[in-house]
Structure formats: C-alpha cells, structure tokens
Amino acid sequence: MKHIICIVGNPNCGKTTLFNALTGSHQDVGNWPGVTVEKKVGHYVHDSVDYELVDLPGIYSLTTVSKTGEDERVARDYILSQQAEAVINIVDASNLERNLYLTAQLIEMRVPVMLVVNMLDVAKKRKIEIDIEALGRMLGCPVVGIVASREQGVFALKEMIAEFLKSPTLPKLSLRYAPSIEKAHQEIEQEIQNADSLHPHWLAIELLEGANGSRESLDVATRARVMPIIERTEKEFVGNLDIAVADARYKLVADVSSKVEHKTGELPTTLTDRIDRIVLNRVAGFPIFLFIIYCMFLFTQNLGSAFIDFFDILVGGVMVTGFGELLEAIGVPEIVKVVLADGVGGGLQTVSTFIPVVFFLFFFLAILEDSGYMARVAFVMDKVLRRFGLSGRSFVPMLVGFGCTVPAIMSTRTLPSEHDRKMTVMLTPFMSCSAKIPIYSVFVAAFFPKYKALAMGGLYVFGILIGVLAALVFGKTLFRGNPIPFVMELPNYRLPSLKSVALLLWDKAKDFIERAFTVIFLATIVIWFLQSFDARLNVVTSSEQSLLAIIGRWLAPIFAPLGFADWRCATALISGFIAKESVVSTLQILLGASAVSTLFTTKTALSFLVFTLLYTPCVAAIAAIRREVGSAPRAALIALTQCCVAWLAAFVLYQLVLIL
Ligand code: GDP
Ligand code: MG
C-alpha cells in the first residue's frame, strides 16, 4: 500500500529543501507531460508505510490569467486530478501573509490540505512569532512548523501526514465573497453541476475570475447559460470582477495573519529601511523623485548634447565633407558624389546624433534600475496610474518618453503583462519628447513671448492630458482587462555594479544601434532624396521644386481646417517624421529670409504646435514600436491613430480659438 501526496508553495519558500529532507536521495526528476516544467517524484518510508511525494512547481497563485502560466496550470491540473490523496502546502513564515494567498485558493479548491510553516528561524530573526496552533484552528487543518534547512520538525511532519491520511478531511474555513459574487457563484456552480463538470465549486470561481481556459472547458450549451451570469456580475463590478474575487482572498489572509503573527520586538533598521523612510515618505518622496528625474534629464541633455556636437562634427566631417572631397578627387560623377556623400553620409550623420542622448539616458536608467530605486518609483506611482488602467511600472517608460520615445518604448519590454505593455506603448508617444523642444522654442518666442514658460509647460501638460484621455478610452475599448496586481518585492538598495549596468546598457544600446543603421538610416536617405531631387530626378536648385515640396502641396489641404494650409507647413511636418528637430530646420529652409510670423498667426501657430505635439512619433520611435508590438501594420496603425488624434485635437482647439 502506497500513499501519494504532493507539495505546493510559493517560489523560494523551501519546497525543494523540504522535499529533500523528507525523501533523502530517493527521487526521480523528469518533465511534466507536454511541458518543459520540471517534475520531481520521491519516496520515503515511515512506520513501514510507503509514501510517494510529488514536488509541484513554485507558484504564487493557482489561477492563470497570463498566457504563459505553465507552472500554474501544471500545479492546478495535478491538484484537481486528485491523484494525490492530500496536498502539503508549504509557506514561508517570514512572509506569511503573501504565502497564505495560495492557501486561500487551496481551501477554495476543496481538497485535503496540510499546512507546513517553514523558515521559522528566519521569522524569528525578523522578530516575528507565529502561533502555529491558532493558525491550525483558524484554517481548520493540520499545521506544523519546521526549519527545513536544518531538518527541524521533519519527523513531526511525517507523523502528521501519517495521521492525516487515515481519514483526509477538507479545511474547515470557508471564504466569503461580496454578496452578489456569492450569488453568481452559486448559480454558476449549479449550472456546471448539472452539466456534470468536475470541481464545480472551483471552476465557478475560475469562471468569475476569467482564468485562462476556464470558459473553453465548458460545453457550448453550458457556456451559453453561464456567460450571462458572468457578464451581469462583471458589469456590476465595472470590469474589476477578478480584483473583487482576489480581494476576498486578500482580506481573509490579512485577517488570519494578523491574528496569528506577533511581533516580538523591534527590527533592527537596515540601510534600505532608512533610505526608504525618506524616499517613500509621503511628503518628501515625490519631490525627491522629481529631483532625481530632473538630474537625469539634465545629465542626459548636457552630456548627450556635448557628444551630439562631437558626433555631428566627426561623422559630418569625415563622411560628408571628407568623403565628398575624396570622391571628387578620384573623379566620380557629381551625381554619385551627391548621393554617396550628402545622402548616405548625411544619413549616417543624422543617425549618429541620436546615439549619445539615447546612450546616456540608458546609462542613467540602468543605474536607477540596478540600485533598486526604479522599483520604488513604480511602487509610488502605482496608486495613481491604476485609476487609468495602468500599473506603476508603466510610469518609467512614460517618463523616459519626455526625453526620447525610442528608449521609452524599448523599456516597456520589462513590463510583466502584455496588457500593460501594449497600453504603455500606445500612450508613451503622447509624452512630449525633447526633440520637439526646438519647435516649441521657435514658435513660443515668436508668438507667445510674454508667456514662454506657460506655453511650453502647457504643451507638456496638454500631451499628458490627452494621454490620460487615451488611456481611459483605450482601456475601455481596445485593451480591456486589468493591470496585473502589483506584487513586486522592493529589493534592497545596493551600489550599482559596473557589470550589470554595462550589461543592461549594452543590451539596449545594441538594439538601438542595429535599428538606427537600418530603418532610421533608410528613412533619412528617402527624405533626403525627396528633398534634393525634383520630379525629373534632377538635383533641385530651390527646395520649392523638390519632390518633398510636391508631396507637401498634395497633403496641404488636409491641414486647411486646422488653419495652416500652406504647403511649407505640410512639408516641414513630413520631415518631422524623420526627426522632430527637422520640422524647424525645414521650415527655416523653406521660408528663406522671412520669419515664421509670415506663415502663421497666433491662432494658427497654436494649432500647429498642438498638432506637432501629438502627431506621429518619428521613424526611430515607430521602428521601436514595431518591435514591441510585433508587426509593422500594427505599428503603422498606432502612428496613424496618433495623427488622427493630433488632427482632431488641433481642429477642436483651432475652432474654439476662432470662436473666442
Ligand atoms: P523552493 O524554491 O521552494 O524549492 O525553495 P528552496 O528549497 O530552493 O529554498 C530556497 C532557499 O531557502 C535555499 O537557499 C534554502 O537553503 C533556504 N531555506 C529553505 N528552508 C529554510 C529554512 O527553514 N530556514 C532557512 N534559514 N533557510 C531555508
Ligand atoms: Mg525548488
């Protein structure tokens, strides 16, 4: 006769250590069928009875909302299959509340559970004492405390298992949801019970939570009866039903842990605690954060632009002038020289000017990240952003977006959920990037000389507002679903290590450089070509005859409702597609000696500024977006959406100003 039991617990709570302590060296390691998740099975004998122990993957939760939740699925399916007579749930005593979330789910699964409280030594060191008996009484299941790494309590555990398996029982505690969820749950459970589904109680919870695969597991008829109940309840919780379900668990575990956990003294404060007391302080936290960000931009702008000139002169001197002269000297035809030196060389020059700012921004970000500060920023901003359907981590990319959209988009890759990633990619371009500053400066100086700072600041704020608006709209339509709950642990501060900063930096810089020399480079050459040649492919003498001007004339009517129908405006906007700085330089070239005020009035200037603030990000940013969203059409769609939003905003604003 052989008993089968399984072990489940959060990652790093000591599962493997306990497994080894119980089984010694008698174990087989393989993979779970169909997936690459490790499967470990071991044996031990106690009182001449044979026990088979199955080690499940370490997980925080048993419901999988993410697509890649293989670990969760393996654990869930195995526990529900009831191949094991009982589940041993191991929890980390020094982190009891968070670990008990999984316990709450096991209770809902209605399987026989025993609780093992591990790491009692760590808890003791942190001045936490856990009342094991009270915990057992509250949950209504056997509980034992151990120190797995020292094999303390392992014998008691074996005794407990032997005793429990004589007649396995379900935990006595039960979970209460909000009344309307309870009601919906009962109705759904009834429906799936009628359809002979297994584990109706748990499946009904999964259905309400929108867990992966739960709806698909029902037959068509049952699904048709169950969906209205879910939709009704979802409506009641305005799309936050899964949070409401999880909330019931959080409340339960908070209640349980507050009753069984006792502090036995004051914790010695660590340096991290002391820094956090300042950095996460209600009053001081935000100004400190703003100051650090201010330093970041100061740092990148100054150092970056110093190097911009360096690159500009170096690459310009070598590739454009020097290369041009060389070509001339060896006697190549003028046209070849123009294409190679001015076109290709000029393209390289433009591209290389991007590198320093991006480099320094990444450098600073890598330091913030490696030191542990970035996690705090996300933590602080989480509350605010959650209202707009974003999570705290989205904040960093959007912030970087004020510097340059390219690294901002690239940094979305660290966001753990697809939903957050897509939303953030979509919203980041609304944060006005620093390349637009030259445009603002010229226009603000010419049209709002008395309110320079106000006008500049106003544009930034306007961009943010439109971003917020877009977040609300997209959150309700395109990207429905919720930002994943914030469970990131705040790491201890440490001095950034040169190696990991270098690695972070290299990883991102490499990506940028690769792209810079493909997409951006090609696009730069295309615009240069359009600017330099006329319809018969002759080199133009005046920019008015260039292909770019022809396209500008063609597009100009689109901007008539916004107040600037002149072809030169359209042409400047097209060149802004390559780099926003070019909007001003192109305008200046096309205007010749006359001032911008000959082309705009205060009202149309305002409209033009709003349009440039919001319209398509530059080609480098679109290339980055393409990479993150995975397809060119989708990236194009995002760029097009931006243009439409920009047009609408400028239109509404211009018409309003006309009326006033
Ligand atoms: P798993 O991810 O759940 O399999 O966790 P492991 O068994 O790999 O344990 C994670 C770490 O915690 C290892 O370094 C263990 O040595 C350590 N560990 C496990 N149990 C205890 C314990 O009771 N006390 C202490 N101090 N460390 C433990
Ligand atoms: Mg392990």
XYZ file of C-alpha atoms and ligand atoms in Angstrom:
689
model
C 0.000 0.000 0.000
C 1.415 3.375 -1.051
C 0.216 6.903 -0.269
C 0.672 9.710 -2.782
C 0.966 13.317 -1.610
C 2.120 16.490 -3.311
C 3.908 19.649 -2.148
C 2.871 23.089 -3.329
C 4.121 26.541 -2.317
C 5.442 29.881 -3.485
C 8.828 30.025 -5.194
C 11.683 30.101 -2.669
C 9.674 29.062 0.340
C 11.837 25.961 0.812
C 9.898 23.358 -1.141
C 12.915 21.638 -2.591
C 14.702 21.727 0.750
C 11.731 20.088 2.441
C 11.377 17.579 -0.376
C 14.991 16.556 0.053
C 14.674 16.448 3.824
C 11.704 14.103 3.525
C 12.937 11.849 0.765
C 16.685 11.865 1.159
C 18.145 10.785 -2.150
C 15.247 8.703 -3.423
C 13.945 10.836 -6.233
C 13.346 10.855 -9.973
C 13.483 14.034 -11.986
C 11.711 14.418 -15.319
C 9.302 16.720 -17.053
C 5.572 17.093 -16.711
C 3.881 15.595 -19.780
C 3.681 18.055 -22.638
C 5.544 20.930 -20.984
C 9.105 21.685 -20.002
C 8.276 22.235 -16.347
C 10.395 20.044 -14.095
C 8.670 17.108 -12.426
C 10.195 15.574 -9.331
C 8.928 12.485 -7.563
C 10.480 10.996 -4.405
C 9.779 8.251 -1.891
C 10.121 7.722 1.795
C 9.054 5.109 4.281
C 7.591 5.968 7.661
C 6.381 3.337 10.135
C 6.764 0.784 7.336
C 4.294 2.629 5.130
C 5.391 3.791 1.687
C 4.871 7.436 0.696
C 5.290 8.929 -2.757
C 5.961 12.657 -2.789
C 5.372 14.863 -5.852
C 7.064 18.283 -5.962
C 4.881 20.781 -7.841
C 6.302 23.940 -9.464
C 6.634 27.000 -7.215
C 3.725 29.393 -7.786
C 2.085 32.424 -6.210
C -1.412 31.685 -7.430
C -3.395 28.827 -8.910
C -5.418 30.860 -11.376
C -3.659 31.672 -14.585
C -4.519 34.932 -16.192
C -1.287 35.152 -18.143
C -0.870 33.124 -21.299
C 2.423 31.677 -20.188
C 1.254 30.290 -16.881
C 2.521 26.762 -17.464
C 3.662 26.324 -13.882
C 0.288 27.351 -12.513
C -1.541 25.118 -14.947
C 0.580 22.084 -14.097
C 0.003 22.606 -10.367
C -3.721 23.301 -10.772
C -4.376 20.308 -13.008
C -2.404 17.956 -10.808
C -4.113 19.029 -7.596
C -7.574 18.848 -9.160
C -6.854 15.430 -10.679
C -6.697 14.130 -7.092
C -4.028 11.635 -7.972
C -2.569 12.771 -4.660
C -4.569 11.931 -1.576
C -3.549 15.153 0.112
C -1.750 18.413 -0.577
C 1.066 19.706 1.599
C 1.079 23.475 1.362
C 4.390 24.898 2.479
C 4.527 28.581 3.445
C 7.337 30.943 4.352
C 6.867 32.101 7.941
C 8.786 35.313 7.332
C 6.335 36.241 4.599
C 3.212 34.609 5.897
C 0.529 36.909 4.563
C 1.635 36.734 0.961
C 2.153 32.971 1.118
C -1.313 32.383 2.516
C -2.901 33.689 -0.685
C -2.147 30.351 -2.274
C -3.509 28.611 0.827
C -6.776 30.507 0.427
C -7.041 29.165 -3.115
C -6.333 25.611 -1.990
C -9.144 25.967 0.529
C -11.437 27.065 -2.293
C -10.334 24.058 -4.336
C -11.825 21.812 -1.662
C -9.002 19.350 -1.480
C -7.465 17.867 1.690
C -4.697 20.238 2.779
C -1.982 20.186 5.417
C -0.022 23.331 6.148
C 3.721 23.423 6.755
C 5.104 26.682 8.117
C 8.748 26.791 7.104
C 11.604 29.208 7.806
C 10.654 29.703 11.417
C 14.281 30.631 12.052
C 14.146 33.467 9.519
C 10.891 34.710 11.026
C 12.438 34.654 14.476
C 15.359 36.702 13.245
C 12.884 39.233 11.914
C 11.165 39.293 15.292
C 8.050 37.551 14.058
C 6.445 34.797 16.080
C 3.766 32.601 14.591
C 1.126 30.909 16.679
C 1.026 27.567 14.881
C -1.853 26.214 16.933
C -4.033 29.257 16.368
C -3.294 29.051 12.659
C -4.450 25.430 12.638
C -7.637 26.355 14.468
C -8.457 29.224 12.118
C -7.895 27.258 8.925
C -9.318 24.043 10.295
C -6.491 21.849 9.006
C -3.336 20.260 10.442
C -0.376 22.639 10.706
C 3.228 22.027 11.641
C 6.157 24.424 11.972
C 9.582 23.462 10.607
C 13.028 24.704 9.669
C 13.606 22.684 6.530
C 17.220 23.650 6.051
C 18.044 22.208 9.471
C 15.596 19.315 9.159
C 13.829 20.540 12.289
C 10.232 19.368 12.571
C 10.532 16.875 9.731
C 9.738 13.912 11.970
C 6.697 15.685 13.385
C 5.579 16.377 9.841
C 5.882 12.709 8.900
C 3.773 11.791 11.913
C 1.210 14.410 10.995
C 0.993 13.132 7.419
C 0.520 9.543 8.574
C -2.225 10.594 10.984
C -3.988 12.805 8.430
C -4.023 10.167 5.710
C -6.010 7.799 7.910
C -9.005 9.983 7.117
C -8.214 13.046 4.994
C -10.572 15.977 5.591
C -11.171 19.307 3.902
C -10.132 22.531 5.648
C -12.992 23.876 7.733
C -12.516 27.537 6.918
C -14.544 28.900 4.051
C -14.218 32.079 2.072
C -16.959 34.677 1.695
C -17.212 36.924 -1.331
C -19.274 40.030 -1.818
C -22.988 39.009 -1.763
C -23.551 39.429 -5.499
C -20.467 37.350 -6.294
C -21.646 34.659 -3.875
C -24.993 34.625 -5.627
C -23.461 34.443 -9.108
C -21.101 31.751 -7.872
C -23.980 29.602 -6.627
C -25.865 29.972 -9.892
C -22.824 29.069 -11.977
C -21.935 26.153 -9.739
C -25.462 24.841 -10.162
C -25.264 25.134 -13.950
C -21.967 23.308 -14.239
C -23.012 20.686 -11.737
C -25.982 19.942 -13.960
C -23.560 19.562 -16.855
C -21.523 17.048 -14.821
C -18.372 19.159 -14.817
C -15.728 18.172 -12.299
C -14.871 20.510 -9.395
C -17.885 22.786 -9.914
C -17.053 24.935 -6.883
C -13.555 25.819 -8.057
C -14.418 26.043 -11.735
C -17.173 28.539 -10.919
C -14.573 30.719 -9.198
C -12.226 30.433 -12.157
C -15.029 31.419 -14.493
C -15.795 34.507 -12.457
C -12.122 35.381 -12.315
C -11.748 34.907 -16.060
C -8.976 32.337 -15.623
C -7.343 31.009 -18.761
C -9.109 28.103 -20.359
C -11.982 28.082 -17.874
C -14.616 29.216 -20.365
C -13.251 26.958 -23.073
C -13.581 23.961 -20.768
C -17.390 24.199 -20.814
C -19.564 22.673 -23.490
C -21.385 25.096 -25.741
C -24.778 24.808 -24.094
C -23.444 25.282 -20.573
C -21.299 28.191 -21.658
C -24.342 29.869 -23.170
C -26.129 29.595 -19.832
C -23.156 30.633 -17.709
C -21.897 33.617 -19.726
C -24.885 35.890 -18.957
C -24.313 35.367 -15.243
C -20.626 36.268 -15.575
C -21.379 39.276 -17.755
C -24.004 40.519 -15.364
C -21.586 40.307 -12.438
C -18.739 41.816 -14.450
C -20.918 44.785 -15.289
C -21.712 45.270 -11.654
C -18.012 45.436 -10.825
C -17.202 47.584 -13.888
C -14.623 45.188 -15.247
C -12.931 44.659 -11.877
C -14.538 41.351 -11.050
C -11.252 39.457 -10.927
C -9.897 42.025 -8.495
C -13.010 41.705 -6.335
C -12.570 37.925 -6.221
C -8.884 38.225 -5.334
C -9.803 40.846 -2.777
C -11.862 38.365 -0.776
C -8.742 36.205 -0.506
C -6.530 39.115 0.453
C -8.990 40.102 3.172
C -9.106 36.568 4.532
C -5.341 36.144 4.654
C -4.849 39.599 6.151
C -7.318 38.673 8.849
C -5.734 35.283 9.536
C -2.161 36.520 9.561
C -2.969 39.482 11.781
C -4.323 37.055 14.355
C -1.500 34.528 14.310
C 1.510 36.766 13.754
C 3.043 38.545 16.712
C 5.930 40.927 16.785
C 8.401 40.034 19.487
C 10.442 43.200 19.301
C 11.702 45.959 17.084
C 13.509 45.033 13.919
C 16.996 46.364 13.611
C 16.720 49.011 10.890
C 18.757 48.364 7.811
C 20.185 50.963 5.498
C 17.460 50.104 2.993
C 14.802 50.827 5.622
C 16.396 54.136 6.398
C 16.622 55.171 2.759
C 13.071 54.037 2.132
C 11.815 56.038 5.065
C 12.940 59.141 3.180
C 12.410 58.072 -0.401
C 8.956 56.595 0.149
C 7.922 59.333 2.542
C 4.506 60.815 1.828
C 5.739 64.381 1.746
C 9.347 64.177 0.687
C 9.065 61.176 -1.633
C 7.637 62.933 -4.627
C 9.924 65.992 -4.639
C 12.926 63.685 -4.267
C 11.712 61.668 -7.169
C 11.213 64.803 -9.283
C 14.688 65.955 -8.369
C 16.260 62.670 -9.440
C 14.390 62.806 -12.712
C 15.431 66.402 -13.202
C 19.036 65.335 -12.697
C 18.537 62.542 -15.181
C 17.381 64.893 -17.898
C 19.999 67.477 -17.029
C 22.636 64.806 -17.201
C 21.478 63.268 -20.466
C 20.768 66.560 -22.176
C 24.080 68.169 -21.281
C 26.373 65.227 -21.678
C 24.340 63.913 -24.566
C 24.325 67.140 -26.489
C 28.036 67.665 -25.879
C 28.552 64.390 -27.642
C 25.960 65.207 -30.271
C 28.193 68.007 -31.494
C 31.136 65.679 -31.317
C 29.404 63.053 -33.423
C 27.897 65.644 -35.697
C 31.240 67.211 -36.460
C 33.171 63.969 -36.560
C 30.782 61.990 -38.736
C 29.827 65.095 -40.720
C 33.458 65.987 -41.291
C 34.550 62.511 -42.224
C 31.516 61.134 -44.035
C 30.107 64.193 -45.751
C 32.913 66.670 -46.367
C 35.925 64.365 -46.321
C 34.274 61.559 -48.191
C 32.849 64.056 -50.675
C 36.253 65.549 -51.329
C 37.765 62.127 -51.706
C 35.131 61.159 -54.244
C 35.708 64.392 -56.112
C 39.453 63.790 -56.105
C 39.128 60.384 -57.694
C 36.824 61.918 -60.249
C 33.454 60.250 -59.763
C 30.500 61.979 -61.450
C 28.842 64.778 -59.454
C 25.587 62.874 -59.063
C 27.305 59.844 -57.483
C 29.158 62.134 -55.143
C 25.934 63.842 -54.065
C 24.169 60.559 -53.427
C 27.034 58.920 -51.542
C 28.432 61.821 -49.563
C 25.394 64.025 -48.977
C 22.769 61.291 -48.970
C 24.378 58.282 -47.360
C 26.947 60.283 -45.407
C 24.342 62.812 -44.281
C 22.089 59.966 -43.231
C 24.832 58.495 -41.083
C 25.414 61.904 -39.594
C 21.755 62.292 -38.579
C 21.612 58.796 -37.177
C 24.788 59.187 -35.163
C 23.439 62.289 -33.442
C 20.738 60.119 -31.888
C 23.222 57.843 -30.223
C 24.656 59.955 -27.385
C 21.354 61.039 -25.825
C 19.939 57.563 -26.041
C 23.151 56.166 -24.619
C 23.247 58.457 -21.608
C 19.561 58.035 -20.919
C 20.008 54.292 -20.865
C 23.068 54.643 -18.712
C 21.166 56.643 -16.111
C 18.198 54.294 -16.245
C 20.432 51.262 -15.828
C 21.901 52.831 -12.691
C 18.455 53.648 -11.291
C 17.306 50.147 -12.015
C 20.315 48.326 -10.655
C 20.408 50.393 -7.475
C 16.839 49.378 -6.637
C 15.315 52.851 -6.914
C 13.242 52.137 -10.007
C 11.144 49.582 -8.127
C 10.263 52.326 -5.638
C 9.174 54.707 -8.380
C 6.840 52.080 -9.751
C 5.562 51.394 -6.264
C 4.802 55.049 -5.558
C 3.114 55.677 -8.903
C 1.051 52.518 -8.860
C -1.869 54.043 -6.953
C -2.180 56.960 -9.328
C -1.825 55.028 -12.556
C -4.199 52.273 -11.537
C -7.060 54.744 -11.917
C -6.232 54.999 -15.605
C -5.954 51.276 -16.090
C -2.170 51.207 -15.926
C 0.194 49.797 -13.365
C 3.012 51.586 -11.577
C 5.629 50.075 -13.792
C 4.222 51.848 -16.837
C 5.361 55.058 -15.307
C 9.018 54.649 -16.064
C 8.622 54.282 -19.831
C 6.292 57.256 -19.968
C 8.731 59.308 -18.007
C 11.586 58.364 -20.271
C 9.277 59.407 -23.095
C 9.804 63.023 -22.121
C 13.410 62.527 -23.081
C 13.160 60.286 -26.092
C 10.371 57.989 -27.196
C 12.789 55.365 -28.531
C 14.345 54.194 -25.251
C 10.953 54.709 -23.610
C 9.284 52.229 -25.903
C 12.191 49.853 -25.557
C 11.941 49.915 -21.776
C 8.336 48.686 -21.917
C 9.824 45.265 -22.512
C 10.403 44.905 -18.780
C 6.672 45.171 -18.061
C 5.414 41.785 -16.979
C 1.975 41.851 -18.530
C 1.049 42.082 -22.149
C -1.876 44.356 -21.344
C 0.323 46.890 -19.568
C 2.936 46.687 -22.276
C 0.533 47.452 -25.117
C -1.198 50.246 -23.244
C 2.128 51.829 -22.382
C 3.489 51.582 -25.913
C 0.336 53.287 -27.115
C 0.494 56.128 -24.603
C 4.181 56.910 -24.414
C 4.314 58.908 -27.678
C 1.897 61.422 -26.139
C 4.618 62.420 -23.704
C 6.326 65.256 -25.499
C 9.862 64.203 -26.391
C 12.840 66.505 -26.090
C 13.363 66.697 -29.854
C 10.206 68.799 -30.021
C 11.713 71.467 -27.807
C 13.337 73.344 -30.727
C 9.935 73.600 -32.397
C 8.318 74.919 -29.256
C 11.134 77.389 -28.643
C 10.905 78.989 -32.051
C 7.127 79.245 -32.026
C 6.755 80.298 -28.439
C 9.382 83.025 -28.871
C 7.625 84.311 -31.981
C 4.002 84.130 -30.851
C 3.828 83.966 -27.070
C 6.849 85.993 -25.981
C 5.158 87.087 -22.761
C 4.069 83.601 -21.720
C 7.012 81.483 -22.794
C 7.179 79.142 -19.803
C 3.412 78.917 -19.546
C 3.036 77.999 -23.211
C 5.820 75.406 -23.061
C 4.547 73.875 -19.841
C 1.014 73.996 -21.187
C 2.009 71.896 -24.174
C 3.565 69.235 -21.946
C 0.510 69.170 -19.722
C -1.771 69.022 -22.744
C 0.147 65.977 -24.020
C -0.248 64.283 -20.648
C -3.962 65.069 -20.552
C -4.501 63.627 -23.998
C -2.510 60.573 -22.869
C -4.776 60.167 -19.846
C -7.829 60.543 -22.025
C -6.462 57.987 -24.478
C -5.703 55.615 -21.608
C -9.282 55.829 -20.433
C -10.686 55.358 -23.925
C -8.334 52.533 -24.994
C -8.666 50.888 -21.604
C -12.396 50.588 -22.137
C -12.174 49.509 -25.769
C -9.017 48.165 -27.404
C -7.176 46.929 -24.334
C -9.830 45.738 -21.983
C -8.657 43.918 -18.920
C -6.842 44.936 -15.836
C -3.325 45.841 -14.977
C -1.892 42.939 -13.060
C -1.751 43.415 -9.305
C 1.444 44.879 -8.002
C 3.332 42.109 -6.283
C 6.862 43.216 -6.989
C 9.039 42.992 -3.921
C 11.138 46.015 -3.162
C 14.719 44.847 -3.482
C 17.381 46.060 -1.090
C 19.355 49.040 -2.263
C 22.823 48.330 -3.462
C 25.567 50.133 -5.236
C 25.029 49.535 -8.929
C 27.509 47.016 -10.157
C 29.541 48.004 -13.145
C 28.916 44.655 -14.746
C 25.126 44.638 -14.574
C 24.893 48.298 -15.591
C 27.154 47.569 -18.529
C 25.044 44.561 -19.456
C 21.760 46.472 -19.224
C 23.277 49.273 -21.227
C 24.790 47.102 -23.884
C 21.601 45.149 -24.324
C 19.602 48.258 -25.123
C 22.274 50.219 -26.947
C 22.957 47.316 -29.275
C 19.328 47.154 -30.161
C 19.156 50.830 -30.868
C 22.306 50.906 -32.957
C 21.139 47.983 -35.035
C 17.889 49.712 -35.752
C 19.491 53.084 -36.219
C 21.554 51.774 -39.048
C 18.704 50.025 -40.785
C 15.298 51.662 -40.562
C 16.227 55.156 -39.454
C 19.095 55.297 -41.880
C 16.956 54.239 -44.821
C 14.206 56.668 -43.928
C 16.690 59.501 -43.604
C 18.003 58.790 -47.074
C 14.489 58.675 -48.508
C 13.647 62.103 -47.095
C 16.984 63.469 -48.216
C 16.276 62.140 -51.679
C 12.829 63.698 -51.748
C 14.312 66.968 -50.590
C 17.153 67.046 -53.090
C 15.571 65.923 -56.322
C 12.695 67.171 -58.415
C 10.130 65.152 -60.357
C 12.586 64.608 -63.230
C 15.255 63.412 -60.782
C 17.425 66.447 -61.311
C 19.161 67.940 -58.307
C 16.983 70.868 -57.252
C 18.288 74.390 -57.087
C 15.484 75.661 -54.882
C 13.713 73.457 -52.365
C 10.363 74.612 -53.751
C 10.704 72.252 -56.693
C 11.721 69.198 -54.690
C 9.643 66.042 -54.578
C 9.109 66.698 -50.889
C 7.540 70.052 -51.714
C 5.309 68.365 -54.280
C 4.099 65.897 -51.659
C 3.711 68.789 -49.243
C 1.463 70.618 -51.704
C -0.532 67.484 -52.180
C -1.063 66.989 -48.439
C -1.565 70.669 -47.591
C -5.402 70.692 -47.960
C -5.663 68.204 -45.102
C -4.406 70.905 -42.791
C -6.692 73.643 -44.058
C -9.304 73.037 -41.328
C -6.506 73.409 -38.780
C -5.583 76.837 -40.122
C -2.264 76.123 -41.803
C -2.871 75.104 -45.391
C 0.460 76.364 -46.710
C 2.445 73.600 -48.416
C 5.568 74.549 -46.470
C 3.882 73.542 -43.207
C 2.957 70.139 -44.586
C 6.479 69.699 -45.929
C 8.011 70.559 -42.563
C 5.689 68.093 -40.861
C 6.732 65.316 -43.237
C 10.373 65.933 -42.472
C 9.468 65.755 -38.780
C 8.743 62.136 -39.444
C 12.493 61.543 -39.548
C 13.368 63.624 -36.539
C 11.287 66.270 -34.864
C 14.161 68.731 -34.902
C 13.855 68.867 -38.682
C 10.438 70.493 -38.506
C 12.013 73.805 -37.597
C 15.048 73.498 -39.818
C 12.911 72.548 -42.806
C 10.585 75.460 -42.160
C 13.551 77.789 -41.977
C 14.956 76.497 -45.238
C 11.615 76.850 -46.990
C 10.957 80.294 -45.548
C 14.355 81.628 -46.502
C 14.858 85.030 -45.001
C 11.310 85.624 -43.800
C 10.172 84.976 -40.236
C 7.721 82.260 -39.126
C 5.218 85.025 -38.376
C 4.748 85.493 -42.125
C 3.374 81.964 -42.300
C 1.365 81.782 -39.053
C -0.892 83.892 -36.897
C -1.041 83.348 -33.140
C -4.100 81.175 -33.590
C -2.727 79.003 -36.367
C 0.604 78.751 -34.541
C -1.225 77.320 -31.549
C -2.973 74.818 -33.757
C 0.327 73.876 -35.432
C 2.023 73.397 -32.058
C -0.726 71.135 -30.799
C -0.537 69.109 -33.981
C 3.248 68.655 -33.737
C 2.892 67.804 -30.075
C 0.584 64.895 -30.790
C 1.184 63.658 -34.321
C 3.129 60.588 -35.393
C 6.301 59.812 -33.474
C 9.487 59.863 -35.526
C 10.591 56.908 -37.606
C 13.033 55.729 -34.935
C 10.197 55.543 -32.436
C 7.935 53.765 -34.892
C 10.661 51.222 -35.507
C 10.847 50.672 -31.746
C 7.069 50.352 -31.551
C 7.096 47.860 -34.379
C 9.496 45.718 -32.450
C 7.440 45.774 -29.292
C 4.015 45.185 -30.857
C 5.422 42.580 -33.187
C 4.068 43.688 -36.544
C 4.531 46.563 -38.975
C 0.805 47.056 -39.720
C 0.062 47.419 -36.025
C 2.862 49.931 -35.593
C 1.547 51.852 -38.601
C -1.905 51.787 -37.094
C -0.587 53.303 -33.880
C 1.189 56.060 -35.831
C -1.949 56.711 -37.836
C -4.071 56.844 -34.694
C -1.685 59.446 -33.304
C -2.102 61.529 -36.436
C -5.874 61.331 -36.189
C -5.832 62.261 -32.518
C -3.496 65.167 -33.328
C -5.709 66.366 -36.165
C -8.843 66.198 -34.040
C -7.251 67.940 -31.076
C -5.809 70.713 -33.244
C -9.094 71.059 -35.105
C -11.209 71.354 -31.971
C -8.765 73.762 -30.386
C -8.467 75.938 -33.505
C -12.225 76.156 -33.954
C -12.598 77.043 -30.285
C -9.995 79.790 -30.538
C -11.725 81.133 -33.644
C -14.999 81.410 -31.770
C -13.477 83.056 -28.705
P 11.934 26.350 -3.390
O 12.090 27.371 -4.464
O 10.618 26.474 -2.716
O 12.232 24.975 -3.857
O 12.974 26.759 -2.249
P 14.358 26.062 -1.907
O 14.128 24.778 -1.233
O 15.232 26.063 -3.093
O 14.880 27.072 -0.790
C 15.217 28.417 -1.083
C 16.317 28.861 -0.136
O 15.853 28.918 1.197
C 17.505 27.919 -0.137
O 18.657 28.709 -0.078
C 17.324 27.128 1.146
O 18.566 26.725 1.665
C 16.674 28.140 2.043
N 15.833 27.538 3.062
C 14.889 26.582 2.896
N 14.282 26.317 4.075
C 14.847 27.144 5.001
C 14.643 27.340 6.414
O 13.799 26.733 7.059
N 15.434 28.262 7.021
C 16.367 28.967 6.334
N 17.102 29.864 7.003
N 16.583 28.816 5.023
C 15.836 27.896 4.356
Mg 12.727 24.364 -5.858
